[in-house]
Coordinates of C-alpha atoms in Angstrom, one line a residue:
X37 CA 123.9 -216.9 -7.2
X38 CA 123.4 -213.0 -7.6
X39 CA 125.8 -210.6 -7.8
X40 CA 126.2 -207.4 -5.8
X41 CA 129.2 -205.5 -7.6
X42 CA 129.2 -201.8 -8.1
X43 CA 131.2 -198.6 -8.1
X44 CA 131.0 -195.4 -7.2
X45 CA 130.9 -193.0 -10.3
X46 CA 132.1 -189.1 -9.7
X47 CA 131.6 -186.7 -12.1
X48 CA 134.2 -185.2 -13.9
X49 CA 135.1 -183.1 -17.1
X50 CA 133.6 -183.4 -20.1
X51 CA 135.7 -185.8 -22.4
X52 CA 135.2 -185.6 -26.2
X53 CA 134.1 -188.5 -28.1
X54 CA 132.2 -189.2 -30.8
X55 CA 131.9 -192.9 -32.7
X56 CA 130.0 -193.5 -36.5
X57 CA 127.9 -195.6 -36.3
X58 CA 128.2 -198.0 -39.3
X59 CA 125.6 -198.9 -41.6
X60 CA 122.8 -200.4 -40.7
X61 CA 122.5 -203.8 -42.5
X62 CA 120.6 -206.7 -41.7
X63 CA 121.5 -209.1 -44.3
X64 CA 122.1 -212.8 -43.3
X65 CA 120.7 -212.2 -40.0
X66 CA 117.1 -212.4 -40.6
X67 CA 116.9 -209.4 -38.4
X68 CA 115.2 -206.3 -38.9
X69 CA 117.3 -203.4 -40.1
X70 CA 118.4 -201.2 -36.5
X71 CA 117.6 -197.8 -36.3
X72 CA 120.7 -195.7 -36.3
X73 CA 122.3 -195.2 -33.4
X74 CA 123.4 -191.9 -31.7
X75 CA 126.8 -191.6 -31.1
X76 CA 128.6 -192.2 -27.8
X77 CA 129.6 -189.5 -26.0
X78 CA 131.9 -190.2 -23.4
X79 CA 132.4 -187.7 -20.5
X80 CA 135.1 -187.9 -17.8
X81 CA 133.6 -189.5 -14.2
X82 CA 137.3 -190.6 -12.8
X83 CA 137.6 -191.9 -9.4
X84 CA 140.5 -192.0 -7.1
X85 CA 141.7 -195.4 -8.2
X86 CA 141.0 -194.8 -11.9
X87 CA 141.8 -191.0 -13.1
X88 CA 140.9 -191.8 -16.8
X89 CA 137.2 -193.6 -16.5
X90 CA 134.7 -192.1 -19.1
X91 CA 131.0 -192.8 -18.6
X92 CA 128.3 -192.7 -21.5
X93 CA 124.7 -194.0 -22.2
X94 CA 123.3 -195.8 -25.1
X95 CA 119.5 -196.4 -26.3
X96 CA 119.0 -199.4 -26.9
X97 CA 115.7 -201.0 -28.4
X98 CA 113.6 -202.6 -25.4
X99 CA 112.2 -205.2 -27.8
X100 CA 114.7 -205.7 -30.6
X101 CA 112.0 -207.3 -32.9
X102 CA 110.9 -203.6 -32.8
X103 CA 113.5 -201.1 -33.5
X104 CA 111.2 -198.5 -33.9
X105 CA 109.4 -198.5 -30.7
X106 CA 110.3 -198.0 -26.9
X107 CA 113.9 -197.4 -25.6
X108 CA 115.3 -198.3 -22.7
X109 CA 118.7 -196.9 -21.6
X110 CA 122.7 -198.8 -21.1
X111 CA 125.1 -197.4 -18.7
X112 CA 128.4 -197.9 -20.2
X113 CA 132.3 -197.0 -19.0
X114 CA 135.4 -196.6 -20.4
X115 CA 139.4 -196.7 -19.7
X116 CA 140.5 -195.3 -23.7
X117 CA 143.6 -196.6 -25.5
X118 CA 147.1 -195.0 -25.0
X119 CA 149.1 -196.9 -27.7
X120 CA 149.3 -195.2 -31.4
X121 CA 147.5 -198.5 -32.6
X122 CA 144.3 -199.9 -31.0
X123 CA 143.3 -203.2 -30.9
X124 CA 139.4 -202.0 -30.8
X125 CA 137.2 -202.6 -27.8
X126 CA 137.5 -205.0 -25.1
X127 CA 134.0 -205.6 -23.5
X128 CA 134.1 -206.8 -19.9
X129 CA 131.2 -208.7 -18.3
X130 CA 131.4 -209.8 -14.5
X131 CA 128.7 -212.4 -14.6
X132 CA 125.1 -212.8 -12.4
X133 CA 122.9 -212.7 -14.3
X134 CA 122.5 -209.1 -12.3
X135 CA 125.9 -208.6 -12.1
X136 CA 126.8 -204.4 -12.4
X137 CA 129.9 -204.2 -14.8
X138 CA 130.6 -200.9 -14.9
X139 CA 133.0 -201.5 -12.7
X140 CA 134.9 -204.0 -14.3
X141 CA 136.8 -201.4 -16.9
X142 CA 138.7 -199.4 -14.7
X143 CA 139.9 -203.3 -12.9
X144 CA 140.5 -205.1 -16.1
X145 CA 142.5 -201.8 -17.7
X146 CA 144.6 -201.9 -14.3
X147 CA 145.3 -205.6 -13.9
X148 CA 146.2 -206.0 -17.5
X149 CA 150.0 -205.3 -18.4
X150 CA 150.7 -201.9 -19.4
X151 CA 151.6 -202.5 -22.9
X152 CA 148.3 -204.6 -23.4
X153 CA 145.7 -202.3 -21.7
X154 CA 147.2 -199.5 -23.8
X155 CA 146.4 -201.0 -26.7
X156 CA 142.4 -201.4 -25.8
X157 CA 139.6 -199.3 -24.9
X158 CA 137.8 -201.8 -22.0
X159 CA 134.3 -200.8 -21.8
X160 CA 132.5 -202.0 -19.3
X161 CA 128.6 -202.1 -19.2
X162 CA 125.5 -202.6 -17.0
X163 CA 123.1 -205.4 -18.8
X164 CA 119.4 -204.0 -19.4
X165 CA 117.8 -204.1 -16.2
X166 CA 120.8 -203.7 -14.1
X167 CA 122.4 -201.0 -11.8
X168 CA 122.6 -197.8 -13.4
X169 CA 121.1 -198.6 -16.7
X170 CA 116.9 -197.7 -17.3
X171 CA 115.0 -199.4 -16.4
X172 CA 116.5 -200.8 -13.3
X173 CA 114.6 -203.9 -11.7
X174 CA 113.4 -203.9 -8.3
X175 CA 111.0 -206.6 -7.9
X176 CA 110.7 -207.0 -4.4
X177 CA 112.6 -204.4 -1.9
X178 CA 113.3 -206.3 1.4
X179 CA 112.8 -209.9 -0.1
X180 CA 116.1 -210.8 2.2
X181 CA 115.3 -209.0 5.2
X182 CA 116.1 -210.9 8.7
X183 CA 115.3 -213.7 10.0
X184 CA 114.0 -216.0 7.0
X185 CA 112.7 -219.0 7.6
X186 CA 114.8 -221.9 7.9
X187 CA 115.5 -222.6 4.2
X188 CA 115.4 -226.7 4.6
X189 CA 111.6 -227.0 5.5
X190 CA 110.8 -228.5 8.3
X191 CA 107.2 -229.7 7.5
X192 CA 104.3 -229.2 5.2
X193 CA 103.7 -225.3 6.8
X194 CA 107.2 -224.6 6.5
X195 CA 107.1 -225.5 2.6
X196 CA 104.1 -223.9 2.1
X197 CA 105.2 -220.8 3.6
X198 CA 108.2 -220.8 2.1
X199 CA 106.3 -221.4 -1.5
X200 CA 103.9 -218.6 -0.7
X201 CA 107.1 -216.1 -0.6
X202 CA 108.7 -217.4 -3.9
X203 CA 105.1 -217.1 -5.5
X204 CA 104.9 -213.7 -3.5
X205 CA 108.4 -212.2 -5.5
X206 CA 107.2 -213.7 -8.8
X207 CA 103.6 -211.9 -8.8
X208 CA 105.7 -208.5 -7.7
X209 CA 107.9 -209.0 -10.9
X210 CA 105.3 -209.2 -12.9
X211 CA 102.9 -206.6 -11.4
X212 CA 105.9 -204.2 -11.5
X213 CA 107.8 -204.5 -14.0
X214 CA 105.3 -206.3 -16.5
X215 CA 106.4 -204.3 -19.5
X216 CA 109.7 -205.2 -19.5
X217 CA 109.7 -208.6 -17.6
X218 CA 109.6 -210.4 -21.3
X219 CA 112.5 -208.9 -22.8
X220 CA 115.6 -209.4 -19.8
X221 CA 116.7 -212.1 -21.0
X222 CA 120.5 -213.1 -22.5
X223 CA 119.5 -213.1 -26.1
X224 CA 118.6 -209.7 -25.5
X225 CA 121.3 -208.9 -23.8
X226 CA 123.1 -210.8 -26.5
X227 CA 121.6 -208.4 -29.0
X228 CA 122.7 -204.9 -27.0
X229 CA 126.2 -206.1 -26.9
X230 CA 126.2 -205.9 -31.0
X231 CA 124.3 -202.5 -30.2
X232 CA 127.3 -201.3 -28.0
X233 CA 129.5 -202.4 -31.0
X234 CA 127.8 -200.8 -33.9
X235 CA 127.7 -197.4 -31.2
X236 CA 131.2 -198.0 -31.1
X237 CA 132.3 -198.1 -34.6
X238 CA 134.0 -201.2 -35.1
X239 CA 133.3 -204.3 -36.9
X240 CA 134.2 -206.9 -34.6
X241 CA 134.3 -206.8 -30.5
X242 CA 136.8 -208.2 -27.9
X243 CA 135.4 -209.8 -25.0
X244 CA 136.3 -210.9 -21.8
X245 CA 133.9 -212.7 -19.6
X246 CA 133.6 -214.5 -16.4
X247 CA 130.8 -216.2 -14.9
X248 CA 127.4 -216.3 -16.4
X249 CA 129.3 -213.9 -18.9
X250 CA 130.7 -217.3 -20.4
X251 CA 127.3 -217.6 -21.6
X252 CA 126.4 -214.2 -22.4
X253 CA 129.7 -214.4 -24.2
X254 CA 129.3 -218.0 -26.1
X255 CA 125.4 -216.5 -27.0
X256 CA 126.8 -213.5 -28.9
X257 CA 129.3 -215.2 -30.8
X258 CA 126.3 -218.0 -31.8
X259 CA 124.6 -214.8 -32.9
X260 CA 127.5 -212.9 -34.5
X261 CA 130.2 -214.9 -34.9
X262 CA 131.6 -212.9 -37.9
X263 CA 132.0 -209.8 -35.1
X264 CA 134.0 -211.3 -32.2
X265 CA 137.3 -210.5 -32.6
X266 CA 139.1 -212.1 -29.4
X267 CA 136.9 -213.8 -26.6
X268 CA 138.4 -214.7 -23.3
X269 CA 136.0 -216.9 -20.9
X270 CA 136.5 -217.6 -17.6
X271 CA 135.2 -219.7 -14.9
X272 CA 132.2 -221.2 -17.3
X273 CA 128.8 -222.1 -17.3
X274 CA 127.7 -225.7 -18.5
X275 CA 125.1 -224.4 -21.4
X276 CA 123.7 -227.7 -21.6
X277 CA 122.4 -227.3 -18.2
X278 CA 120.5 -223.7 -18.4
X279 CA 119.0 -223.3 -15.4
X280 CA 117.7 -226.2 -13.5
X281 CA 120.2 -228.6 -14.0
X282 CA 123.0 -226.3 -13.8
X283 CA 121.9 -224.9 -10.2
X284 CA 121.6 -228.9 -9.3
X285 CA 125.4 -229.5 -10.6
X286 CA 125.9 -226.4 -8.3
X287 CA 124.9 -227.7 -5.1
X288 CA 127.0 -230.8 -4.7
X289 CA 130.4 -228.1 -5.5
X290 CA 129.1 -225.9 -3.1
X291 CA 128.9 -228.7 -0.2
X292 CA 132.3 -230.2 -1.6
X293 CA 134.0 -226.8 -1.4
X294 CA 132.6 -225.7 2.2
X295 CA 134.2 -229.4 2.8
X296 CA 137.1 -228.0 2.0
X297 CA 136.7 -224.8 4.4
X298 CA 135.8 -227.2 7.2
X299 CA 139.2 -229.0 6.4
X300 CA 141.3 -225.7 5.9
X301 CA 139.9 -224.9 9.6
X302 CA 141.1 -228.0 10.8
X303 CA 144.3 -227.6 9.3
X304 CA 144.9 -224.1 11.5
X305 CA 143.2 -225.6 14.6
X306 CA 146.2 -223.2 16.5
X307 CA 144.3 -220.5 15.3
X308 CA 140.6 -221.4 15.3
X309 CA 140.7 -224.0 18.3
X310 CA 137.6 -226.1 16.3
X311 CA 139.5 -229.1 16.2
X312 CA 141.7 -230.9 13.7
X313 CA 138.9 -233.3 12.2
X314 CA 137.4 -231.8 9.7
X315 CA 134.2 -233.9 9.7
X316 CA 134.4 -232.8 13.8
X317 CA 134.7 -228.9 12.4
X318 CA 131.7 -229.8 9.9
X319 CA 129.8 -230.9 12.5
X320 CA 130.3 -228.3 14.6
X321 CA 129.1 -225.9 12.1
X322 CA 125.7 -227.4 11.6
X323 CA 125.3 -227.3 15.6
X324 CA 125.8 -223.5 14.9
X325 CA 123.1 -223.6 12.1
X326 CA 120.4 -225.4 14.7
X327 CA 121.2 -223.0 17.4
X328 CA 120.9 -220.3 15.0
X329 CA 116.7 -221.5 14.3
X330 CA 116.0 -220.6 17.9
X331 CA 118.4 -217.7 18.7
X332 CA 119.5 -215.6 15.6
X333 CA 122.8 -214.0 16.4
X334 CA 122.1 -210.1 16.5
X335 CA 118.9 -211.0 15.6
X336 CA 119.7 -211.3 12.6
X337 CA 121.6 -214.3 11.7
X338 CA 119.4 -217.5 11.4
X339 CA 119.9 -220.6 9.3
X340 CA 119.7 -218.4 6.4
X341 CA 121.5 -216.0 6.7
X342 CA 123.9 -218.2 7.8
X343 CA 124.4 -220.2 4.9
X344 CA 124.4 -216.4 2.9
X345 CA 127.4 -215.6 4.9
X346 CA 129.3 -218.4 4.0
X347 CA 128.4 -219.5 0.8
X348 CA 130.6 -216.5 -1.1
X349 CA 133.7 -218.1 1.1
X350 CA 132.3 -221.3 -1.7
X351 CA 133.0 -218.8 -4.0
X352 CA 136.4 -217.4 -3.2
X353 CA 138.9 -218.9 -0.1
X354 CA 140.6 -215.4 0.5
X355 CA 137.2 -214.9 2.5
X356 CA 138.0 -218.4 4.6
X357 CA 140.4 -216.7 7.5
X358 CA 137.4 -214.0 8.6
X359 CA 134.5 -216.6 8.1
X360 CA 136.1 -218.8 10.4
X361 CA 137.0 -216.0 13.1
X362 CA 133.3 -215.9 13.4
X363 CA 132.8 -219.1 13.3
X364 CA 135.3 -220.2 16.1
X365 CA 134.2 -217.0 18.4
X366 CA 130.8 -218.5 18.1
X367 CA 131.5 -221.8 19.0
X368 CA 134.7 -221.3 21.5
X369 CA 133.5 -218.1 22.9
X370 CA 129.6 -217.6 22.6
X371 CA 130.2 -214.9 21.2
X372 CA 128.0 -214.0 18.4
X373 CA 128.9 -210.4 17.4
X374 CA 131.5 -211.6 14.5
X375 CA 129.0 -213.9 13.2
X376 CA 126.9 -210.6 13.2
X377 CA 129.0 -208.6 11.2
X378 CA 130.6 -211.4 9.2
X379 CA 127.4 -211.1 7.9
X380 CA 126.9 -207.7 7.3
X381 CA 130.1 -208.0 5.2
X382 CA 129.1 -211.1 3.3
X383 CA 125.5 -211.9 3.3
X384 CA 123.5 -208.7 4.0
X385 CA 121.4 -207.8 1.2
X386 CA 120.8 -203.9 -0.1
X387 CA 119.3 -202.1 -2.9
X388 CA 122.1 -203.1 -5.2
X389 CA 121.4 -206.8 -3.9
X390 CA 117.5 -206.6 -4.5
X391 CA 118.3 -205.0 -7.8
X392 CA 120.6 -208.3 -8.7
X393 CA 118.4 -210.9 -7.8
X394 CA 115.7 -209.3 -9.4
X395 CA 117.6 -209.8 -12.7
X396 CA 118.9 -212.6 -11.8
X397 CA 115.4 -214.4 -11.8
X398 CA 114.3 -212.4 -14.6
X399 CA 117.0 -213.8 -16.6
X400 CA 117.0 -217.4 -15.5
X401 CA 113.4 -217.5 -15.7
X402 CA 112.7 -216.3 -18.9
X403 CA 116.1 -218.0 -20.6
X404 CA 114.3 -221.7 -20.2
X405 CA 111.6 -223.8 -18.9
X406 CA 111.7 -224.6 -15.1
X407 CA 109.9 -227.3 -14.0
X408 CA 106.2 -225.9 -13.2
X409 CA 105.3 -229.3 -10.9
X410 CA 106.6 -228.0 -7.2
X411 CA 106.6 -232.0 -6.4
X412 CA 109.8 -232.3 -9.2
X413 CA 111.3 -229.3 -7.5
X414 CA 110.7 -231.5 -3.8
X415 CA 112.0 -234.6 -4.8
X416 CA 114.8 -233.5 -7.0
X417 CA 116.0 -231.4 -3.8
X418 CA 115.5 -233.7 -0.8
X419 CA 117.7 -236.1 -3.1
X420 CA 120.4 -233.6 -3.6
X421 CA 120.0 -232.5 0.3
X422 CA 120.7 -236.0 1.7
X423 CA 124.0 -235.9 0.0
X424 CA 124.6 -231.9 -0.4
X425 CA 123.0 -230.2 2.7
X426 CA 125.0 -227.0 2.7
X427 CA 122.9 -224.7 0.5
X428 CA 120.7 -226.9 -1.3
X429 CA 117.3 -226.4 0.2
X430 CA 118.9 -222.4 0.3
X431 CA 119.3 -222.1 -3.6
X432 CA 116.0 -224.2 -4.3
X433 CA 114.1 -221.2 -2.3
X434 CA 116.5 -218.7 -4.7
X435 CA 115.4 -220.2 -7.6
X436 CA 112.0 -220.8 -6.7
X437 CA 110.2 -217.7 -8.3
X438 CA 111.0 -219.8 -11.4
X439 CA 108.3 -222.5 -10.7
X440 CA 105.7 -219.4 -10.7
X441 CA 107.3 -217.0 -13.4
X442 CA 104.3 -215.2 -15.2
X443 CA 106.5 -215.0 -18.2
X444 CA 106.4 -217.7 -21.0
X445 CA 110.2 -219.5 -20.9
X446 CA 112.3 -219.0 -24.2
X447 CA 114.1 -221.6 -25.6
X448 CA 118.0 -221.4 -25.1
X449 CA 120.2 -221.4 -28.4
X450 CA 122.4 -224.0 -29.2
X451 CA 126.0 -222.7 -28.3
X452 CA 128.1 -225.4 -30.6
X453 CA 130.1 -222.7 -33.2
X454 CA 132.7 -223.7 -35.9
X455 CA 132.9 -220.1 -37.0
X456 CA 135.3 -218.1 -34.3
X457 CA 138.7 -217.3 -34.5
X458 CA 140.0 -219.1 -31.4
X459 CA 138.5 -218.7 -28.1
X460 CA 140.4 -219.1 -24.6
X461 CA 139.0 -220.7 -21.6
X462 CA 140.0 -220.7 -18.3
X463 CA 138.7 -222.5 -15.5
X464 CA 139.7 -223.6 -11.7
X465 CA 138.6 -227.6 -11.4
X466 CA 137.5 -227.3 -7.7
X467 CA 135.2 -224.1 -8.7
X468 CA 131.8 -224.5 -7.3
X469 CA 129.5 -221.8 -8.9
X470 CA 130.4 -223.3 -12.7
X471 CA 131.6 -227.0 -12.0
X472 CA 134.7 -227.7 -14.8
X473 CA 132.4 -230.1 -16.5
X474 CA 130.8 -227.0 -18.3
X475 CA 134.2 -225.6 -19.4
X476 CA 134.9 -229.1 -20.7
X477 CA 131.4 -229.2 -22.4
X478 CA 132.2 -225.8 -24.1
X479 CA 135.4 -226.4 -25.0
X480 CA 134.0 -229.4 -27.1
X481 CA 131.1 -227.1 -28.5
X482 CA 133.5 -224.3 -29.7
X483 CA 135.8 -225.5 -32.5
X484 CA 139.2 -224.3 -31.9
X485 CA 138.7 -222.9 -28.4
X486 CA 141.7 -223.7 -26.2
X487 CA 141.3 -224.8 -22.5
X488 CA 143.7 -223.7 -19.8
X489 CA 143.1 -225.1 -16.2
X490 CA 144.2 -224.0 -12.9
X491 CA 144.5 -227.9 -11.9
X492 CA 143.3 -228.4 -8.0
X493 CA 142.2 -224.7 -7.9
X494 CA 138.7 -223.8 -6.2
X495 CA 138.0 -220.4 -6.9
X496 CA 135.6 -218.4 -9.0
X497 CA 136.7 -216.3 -11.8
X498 CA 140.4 -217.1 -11.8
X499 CA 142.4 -214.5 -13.9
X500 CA 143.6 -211.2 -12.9
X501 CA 143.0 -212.3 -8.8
X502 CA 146.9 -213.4 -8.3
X503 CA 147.8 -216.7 -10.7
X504 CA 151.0 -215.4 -12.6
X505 CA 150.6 -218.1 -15.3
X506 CA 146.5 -218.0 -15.2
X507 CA 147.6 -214.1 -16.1
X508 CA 150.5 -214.9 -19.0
X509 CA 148.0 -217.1 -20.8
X510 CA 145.5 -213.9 -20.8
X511 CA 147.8 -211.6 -21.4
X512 CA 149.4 -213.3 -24.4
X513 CA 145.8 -214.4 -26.4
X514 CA 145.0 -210.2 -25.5
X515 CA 148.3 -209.0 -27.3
X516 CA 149.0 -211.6 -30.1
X517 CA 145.6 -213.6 -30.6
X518 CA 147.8 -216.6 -29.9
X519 CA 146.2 -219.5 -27.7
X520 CA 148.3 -222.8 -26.3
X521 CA 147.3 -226.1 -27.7
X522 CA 147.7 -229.4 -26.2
X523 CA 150.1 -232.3 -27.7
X524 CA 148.8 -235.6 -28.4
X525 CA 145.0 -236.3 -27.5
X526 CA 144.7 -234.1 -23.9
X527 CA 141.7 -232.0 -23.8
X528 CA 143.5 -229.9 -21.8
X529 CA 146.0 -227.3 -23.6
X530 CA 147.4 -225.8 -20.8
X531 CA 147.9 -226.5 -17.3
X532 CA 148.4 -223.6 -14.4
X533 CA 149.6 -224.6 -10.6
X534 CA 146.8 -223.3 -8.0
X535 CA 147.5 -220.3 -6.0
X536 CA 148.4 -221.6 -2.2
X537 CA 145.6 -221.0 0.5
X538 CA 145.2 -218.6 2.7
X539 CA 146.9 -218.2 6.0
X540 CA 144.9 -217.5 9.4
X541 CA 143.6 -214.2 9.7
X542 CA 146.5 -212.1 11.3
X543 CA 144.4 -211.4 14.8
X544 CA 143.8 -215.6 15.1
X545 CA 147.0 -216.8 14.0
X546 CA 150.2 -217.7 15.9
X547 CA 152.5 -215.1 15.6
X548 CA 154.7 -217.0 13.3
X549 CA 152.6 -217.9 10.6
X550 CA 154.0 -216.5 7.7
X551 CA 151.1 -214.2 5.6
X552 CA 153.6 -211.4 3.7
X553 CA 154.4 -213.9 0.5
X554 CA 150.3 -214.1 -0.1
X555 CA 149.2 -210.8 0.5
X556 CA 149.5 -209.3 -2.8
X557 CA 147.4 -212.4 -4.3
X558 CA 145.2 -212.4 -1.8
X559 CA 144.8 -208.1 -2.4
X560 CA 144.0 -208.9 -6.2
X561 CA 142.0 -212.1 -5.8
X562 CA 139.6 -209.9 -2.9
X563 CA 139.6 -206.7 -5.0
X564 CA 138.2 -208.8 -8.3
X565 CA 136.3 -211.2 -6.6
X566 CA 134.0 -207.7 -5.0
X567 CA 133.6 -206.6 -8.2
X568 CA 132.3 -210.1 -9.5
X569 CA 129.6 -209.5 -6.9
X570 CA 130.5 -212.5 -4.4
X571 CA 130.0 -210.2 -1.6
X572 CA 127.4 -207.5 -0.7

C-alpha cells in the first residue's frame, strides 16, 4: 500500500555546511564515472518539535547510465552530530514505494538514545519522484475521489469498468510524466542513495529502513556492499516475491489481521456493544460494507472507502479503539457521522496521497513483470477472495495499473550478499503488509544478518513505536555494530515479547479500564506509524 507521510518544513537560518565530494571512480562497478557532485549545503528549516533540522537539495542524474545529461532534483534533511566523534551518516527510509522521508530524521534523531543520535547525522530523504524532490509525480489528481465502485466486481460491467479506470491511471502516467516514467524505479533509487553518500563525503553509509525500505536497503548493499557501514531493516519485504506474489502473500495477512480486530472488538464488547463472537462482529462488519453499496455514509463512504479506512488499523492496532467507535455507532446507533470522519482521518486521499500512489505504481510497475493476461489477474484473485475477502479485490484494483503499464518491466536483482558487515532484522510475526516469511527469506539471503522477532506481534514497522527490547536491540547494533546471535540451530537470534493491545477508546470504555500504563507506547507507536504513511 502507499504511503502518505510528510512534514511541514519552516524556514530558518542559514546553517553552514559544506561536504567534498570524493573522487569519482568507477572501477569494479562497470559503471560510468559520476559527474562531480556539488556540495551540500545545509540551511536551518527547524520546526517546533525538532529545533536543529537542516534541509538541502542534491542533483542527481535522471538516468544514471547518463551522467552527463538531465538532472532531476533530491530533497534531503538533517538532525547533525553532537558527540566529538561521528559515526558518519545514518540514512532513514520510511518505506512505500512513495513514502516521503524527510520526515523521518527529525523522529529517528529523537527516538534514538541521546548518546547514540549524538553520535550520527540521520538524513532523511524524499526518493526521486516523491514529495518535495523534482520532479514530483502526479499521475492522476482525484484517482480516489468518493464513491468508487464497489472494488469486488459484481459482474462483467463492474470489471470492465473498473479495468477501464486502472487502464485510465496507467495511460495518464505515461502521457504525463513519459520522460521520467522509465527511470523511478529502486535500482535507481538504489543508485541516488550512493549519490547522497558521495555528496556526503563519506565512504560507507548507515541505514535504517522499514518497509519497502528493506528492499531499497538489501538493493543498495547488492550494489555497494563495500559502502554500507551498519544497516538496520525492519518489518521486511519477501524479495523473492517482487510485486505480484508479494501483494498475494499480502492479502491473506491483511484478512487474518482484521480477524484479529473483529476479535479485539469482541473482547471489549462493554465498550463497543457488537457482541462477543468475533465471527458475529465480522459478520456484522460486512453487513456494514453491503449497506454502504447503496447508501454511502456522508456520501462518501462506500465499500471502498470502507475497506481504505480500515485497512491501515491492518497496519497498526493503536488505530483499533477509533475504528471501532465508528464501527459500533454505525451498527448500534445508525449513526454514520464517525464512520465519516473515521475516514477523513484514515482513508481520505490528498495531493500527498495522489503523489504516493503515483510512485508507488511507478515503482512496482517498472521493478518487474506483472502478469499482462487480465484473466491470471481474475482467477488468481477470486481464489484469494474466497478465502481472504477483506481487501483482496481492493488491492487487485490498486495494483491494476500494472497489467497496463506503458513502461517495459526491469528485471529485479538477486538480493543474496556474503559481502556485509552484519545486518539486523527486525520483524513482528503477525505483521500483515510484509508477512515474516520475507524476513526469514532475507535473513537466509544475507550472510551474517541476525533476525530479532517481536514473537505474536502484528504491527508494521516495529522499532522506535514503544517495544523497550525491539528498541535495546537497535540501539545496541547503532552504537557498537554488535548484533545477537542464536545458540544451537534457531533461525531466530533474538526473541522480543509483543507490546500489549490497546485498551477501548477512553469515550467507549467503562470507566475502569485502565489506559495510563499504554499511553506512552501507544504516543510513539501513533507518532511513527504517521510518518510511515499508514494514515492520510
Amino acid at each position: 500500500m502507499t504511503t502518505r507521510a510528510g512534514m511541514l518544513i519552516a524556514a530558518g537560518a542559514l546553517v553552514a555546511g559544506t561536504v567534498t565530494v570524493l573522487p569519482a571512480s568507477a572501477a569494479g562497478t562497470g559503471e560510468p564515472a559520476p559527474r562531480p557532485l556539488p556540495s551540500l549545503a545545509w540551511t536551518g528549516c527547524a520546526t517546533k518539535a525538532y529545533p536543529r533540522l537542516q534541509c538541502a537539495t542534491l542533483e542527481v542524474p535522471l538516468v544514471h547510465d547518463d551522467p552527463a545529461g538531465r538532472s532531476i532534483t533530491l530533497a534531503l534533511t538533517r538532525i547533525p552530530h553532537t558527540a566529538e566523534t561521528s559515526l558518519g551518516p545514518l540514512l532513514v527510509n520510511p518505506g512505500g514505494p512513495g513514502g516521503s522521508g524527510r520526515g523521518m530524521a527529525g523522529y529517528v534523531a529523537a527516538s534514538l538514545p541521546a548518546d547514540v543520535a549524538a553520535r550520527y547525522d540521520v538524513i532523511g530523504f524524499d526518493p526521486r519522484g516523491v514529495g518535495s524532490s523534482e520532479p514530483a509525480l502526479d499521475c492522476r489528481p482525484g484517482h480516489f475521489d468518493p464513491v468508487r465502485p464497489d472494488s469486488v466486481p459484481r459482474g462483467t460491467d463492474a470489471e470492465r469498468a473498473a479495468l477501464e479506470r486502472a487502464q485510465a491511471f496507467a495511460a495518464a502516467c505515461g502521457k504525463k510524466h513519459q520522460d521520467v516514467l522509465p527511470y523511478i524505479d529502486t535500482v535507481s533509487t538504489a543508485r541516488d542513495i550512493d549519490l547522497i553518500r558521495r555528496a556526503l563525503g563519506t565512504e560507507r553509509i548507515n541505514y535504517l529502513g522499514y518497509s519497502y525500505g528493506t528492499y531499497l536497503g538489501a538493493v543498495y548493499a547488492r550494489l555497494y556492499p563495500e559502502r554500507v557501514g551498519r544497516m538496520a531493516l525492519d518489518s521486511v519485504v519477501n524479495p523473492n516475491g517482487v510485486w505480484y506474489e508479494d501483494n498475494i502473500a499480502q492479502d491473506y495477512a491483511f484478512d487474518t489481521r482484521h480477524k484479529d480486530f473483529m476479535a479485539w472488538v469482541a473482547e471489549h464488547d462493554a465498550a463497543y456493544g457488537l457482541g462477543t463472537d468475533p465471527a458475529a462482529v465480522e459478520a456484522a462488519w460486512y453487513r456494514m460494507r453491503e449497506e454502504l453499496r447503496d447508501s454511502p455514509a456522508g456520501g462518501k463512504v462506500g465499500p471502498g472507502e470502507l475497506e481504505d479506512t480500515f485497512l491501515p488499523g491492518g497496519y497498526y492496532d493503536g488505530y483499533w479503539p477509533k475504528l471501532a467507535s465508528a464501527f459500533s455507532a454505525y451498527v448500534n446507533e445508525e449513526d454514520p457521522a464517525p464512520l465519516t470522519a473515521a475516514w477523513e482521518r484514515y482513508g481520505e486521499a490528498d495531493s500527498a496521497a495522489d503523489n504516493g500512489y503515483s510512485v508507488y505504481t511507478a515503482v512496482q510497475c517498472r521493478d518487474a513483470a506483472w502478469p499482462k493476461d487480465w484473466n491470471v489477474w481474475r482467477k488468481d484473485n477470486w481464489d484469494v477472495h474466497a478465502k481472504a475477502p477483506f481487501s483482496t479485490w481492493n488491492n487487485a484494483w490498486y495494483n491494476a495499473p500494472c497489467a497496463f503499464w506503458p513502461v517495459a518491466p526491469l528485471s529485479p536483482p538477486d538480493v543474496t550478499n556474503d559481502q556485509l558487515p552484519p545486518v539486523l532484522i527486525l520483524q513482528a510475526t503477525e505483521d500483515a503488509a510484509t508477512p515474516y516469511e520475507g524476513a526469514l527469506a532475507l535473513h537466509r539471503m544475507v550472510r551474517g544478518s541476525s533476525l530479532v522477532v517481536e514473537q505474536g506481534g502484528g504491527n508494521h514497522g516495529v522499532t522506535l513505536a514503544g517495544n523497550d527490547c525491539l528498541d535495546a536491540h537497535l540501539s545496541t547494533y547503532l552504537a557498537t555494530g554488535t548484533v545477537p546471535r542464536a545458540e544451537g540451530d534457531s533461525e531466530v537470534d533474538a526473541v522480543c515479547a509483543a507490546l500489549p493491545g490497546p485498551e477501548p477508546d477512553p469515550a467507549a470504555a467503562p470507566k475502569d479500564a485502565g489506559r495510563k500504563a499504554s499511553a506512552p507506547m501507544q504516543a510513539a507507536g501513533t507518532a511513527l506509524h504517521g510518518l510511515l504513511g499508514h494514515v492520510r
